[in-house]
Amino acid sequence: MIRDVQLLRQRRRKRITVYSNLLSVATEGCNQQRRHSDARAKQHRERDRGSGTAEEEVVAKDLKGEEVAVTQ
């Protein structure tokens, strides 16, 4: 009886360790993916800023003298 209880506790501890390790791996994978996405977004922002392809709306006047929004 005592042996059975000890075995059950041992299995439970082992199961908790396995689940904990799985959770750590999943969390690290999510963190890695987020860092990768952040780095790619930063890279795209810098590329767009450097090449002048980032679109920007400015106010301009049309032929009639009315203000209009123009995308540059």
PDB file of C-alpha atoms in Angstrom:
ATOM      1  CA  MET A   1       0.000   0.000   0.000  1.00  0.00           C
ATOM      2  CA  ILE A   2       2.731   2.472   0.976  1.00  0.00           C
ATOM      3  CA  ARG A   3       4.718   1.397  -2.071  1.00  0.00           C
ATOM      4  CA  ASP A   4       1.711   2.135  -4.323  1.00  0.00           C
ATOM      5  CA  VAL A   5       1.336   5.617  -2.850  1.00  0.00           C
ATOM      6  CA  GLN A   6       5.035   6.282  -3.386  1.00  0.00           C
ATOM      7  CA  LEU A   7       4.816   5.131  -7.001  1.00  0.00           C
ATOM      8  CA  LEU A   8       1.770   7.322  -7.627  1.00  0.00           C
ATOM      9  CA  ARG A   9       3.534  10.345  -6.148  1.00  0.00           C
ATOM     10  CA  GLN A  10       6.641   9.619  -8.203  1.00  0.00           C
ATOM     11  CA  ARG A  11       4.620   9.359 -11.420  1.00  0.00           C
ATOM     12  CA  ARG A  12       2.769  12.563 -10.573  1.00  0.00           C
ATOM     13  CA  ARG A  13       6.053  14.442 -10.027  1.00  0.00           C
ATOM     14  CA  LYS A  14       7.396  13.083 -13.308  1.00  0.00           C
ATOM     15  CA  ARG A  15       4.208  14.103 -15.153  1.00  0.00           C
ATOM     16  CA  ILE A  16       4.357  17.598 -13.649  1.00  0.00           C
ATOM     17  CA  THR A  17       7.994  17.897 -14.775  1.00  0.00           C
ATOM     18  CA  VAL A  18       7.118  16.795 -18.312  1.00  0.00           C
ATOM     19  CA  TYR A  19       4.214  19.262 -18.557  1.00  0.00           C
ATOM     20  CA  SER A  20       6.379  22.016 -17.120  1.00  0.00           C
ATOM     21  CA  ASN A  21       9.064  21.325 -19.732  1.00  0.00           C
ATOM     22  CA  LEU A  22       6.480  21.329 -22.528  1.00  0.00           C
ATOM     23  CA  LEU A  23       5.128  24.648 -21.301  1.00  0.00           C
ATOM     24  CA  SER A  24       8.646  26.109 -21.229  1.00  0.00           C
ATOM     25  CA  VAL A  25       9.308  24.958 -24.794  1.00  0.00           C
ATOM     26  CA  ALA A  26       5.996  26.382 -26.035  1.00  0.00           C
ATOM     27  CA  THR A  27       6.593  29.687 -24.251  1.00  0.00           C
ATOM     28  CA  GLU A  28      10.107  29.984 -25.662  1.00  0.00           C
ATOM     29  CA  GLY A  29       8.778  29.240 -29.151  1.00  0.00           C
ATOM     30  CA  CYS A  30       6.193  32.017 -28.822  1.00  0.00           C
ATOM     31  CA  ASN A  31       8.798  34.455 -27.512  1.00  0.00           C
ATOM     32  CA  GLN A  32      11.153  33.560 -30.362  1.00  0.00           C
ATOM     33  CA  GLN A  33       8.408  34.072 -32.938  1.00  0.00           C
ATOM     34  CA  ARG A  34       7.463  37.442 -31.406  1.00  0.00           C
ATOM     35  CA  ARG A  35      11.104  38.595 -31.423  1.00  0.00           C
ATOM     36  CA  HIS A  36      11.444  37.492 -35.044  1.00  0.00           C
ATOM     37  CA  SER A  37       8.250  39.355 -36.025  1.00  0.00           C
ATOM     38  CA  ASP A  38       9.398  42.475 -34.177  1.00  0.00           C
ATOM     39  CA  ALA A  39      12.793  42.337 -35.894  1.00  0.00           C
ATOM     40  CA  ARG A  40      11.195  41.929 -39.335  1.00  0.00           C
ATOM     41  CA  ALA A  41       8.808  44.819 -38.692  1.00  0.00           C
ATOM     42  CA  LYS A  42      11.718  47.006 -37.587  1.00  0.00           C
ATOM     43  CA  GLN A  43      13.682  45.986 -40.670  1.00  0.00           C
ATOM     44  CA  HIS A  44      10.763  46.906 -42.947  1.00  0.00           C
ATOM     45  CA  ARG A  45      10.257  50.259 -41.208  1.00  0.00           C
ATOM     46  CA  GLU A  46      13.935  51.118 -41.591  1.00  0.00           C
ATOM     47  CA  ARG A  47      13.952  50.010 -45.228  1.00  0.00           C
ATOM     48  CA  ASP A  48      10.853  52.073 -45.994  1.00  0.00           C
ATOM     49  CA  ARG A  49      12.232  55.088 -44.168  1.00  0.00           C
ATOM     50  CA  GLY A  50      15.575  54.866 -45.973  1.00  0.00           C
ATOM     51  CA  SER A  51      14.186  54.366 -49.466  1.00  0.00           C
ATOM     52  CA  GLY A  52      11.475  56.967 -49.186  1.00  0.00           C
ATOM     53  CA  THR A  53       8.748  54.458 -50.014  1.00  0.00           C
ATOM     54  CA  ALA A  54       6.858  55.066 -46.809  1.00  0.00           C
ATOM     55  CA  GLU A  55       3.611  56.709 -47.782  1.00  0.00           C
ATOM     56  CA  GLU A  56       2.773  60.012 -46.189  1.00  0.00           C
ATOM     57  CA  GLU A  57      -0.281  62.196 -46.604  1.00  0.00           C
ATOM     58  CA  VAL A  58       0.300  65.904 -47.045  1.00  0.00           C
ATOM     59  CA  VAL A  59      -2.008  68.797 -47.765  1.00  0.00           C
ATOM     60  CA  ALA A  60      -1.732  70.344 -51.198  1.00  0.00           C
ATOM     61  CA  LYS A  61      -3.817  72.755 -53.232  1.00  0.00           C
ATOM     62  CA  ASP A  62      -5.491  71.658 -56.416  1.00  0.00           C
ATOM     63  CA  LEU A  63      -5.942  73.801 -59.529  1.00  0.00           C
ATOM     64  CA  LYS A  64      -8.962  75.571 -58.010  1.00  0.00           C
ATOM     65  CA  GLY A  65      -7.003  76.442 -54.874  1.00  0.00           C
ATOM     66  CA  GLU A  66      -8.872  73.969 -52.647  1.00  0.00           C
ATOM     67  CA  GLU A  67      -6.921  71.931 -50.118  1.00  0.00           C
ATOM     68  CA  VAL A  68      -6.715  68.200 -50.827  1.00  0.00           C
ATOM     69  CA  ALA A  69      -4.874  65.303 -49.170  1.00  0.00           C
ATOM     70  CA  VAL A  70      -2.125  63.894 -51.353  1.00  0.00           C
ATOM     71  CA  THR A  71      -0.238  60.669 -50.706  1.00  0.00           C
ATOM     72  CA  GLN A  72       3.479  60.922 -51.302  1.00  0.00           C
TER      73      GLN A  72
END
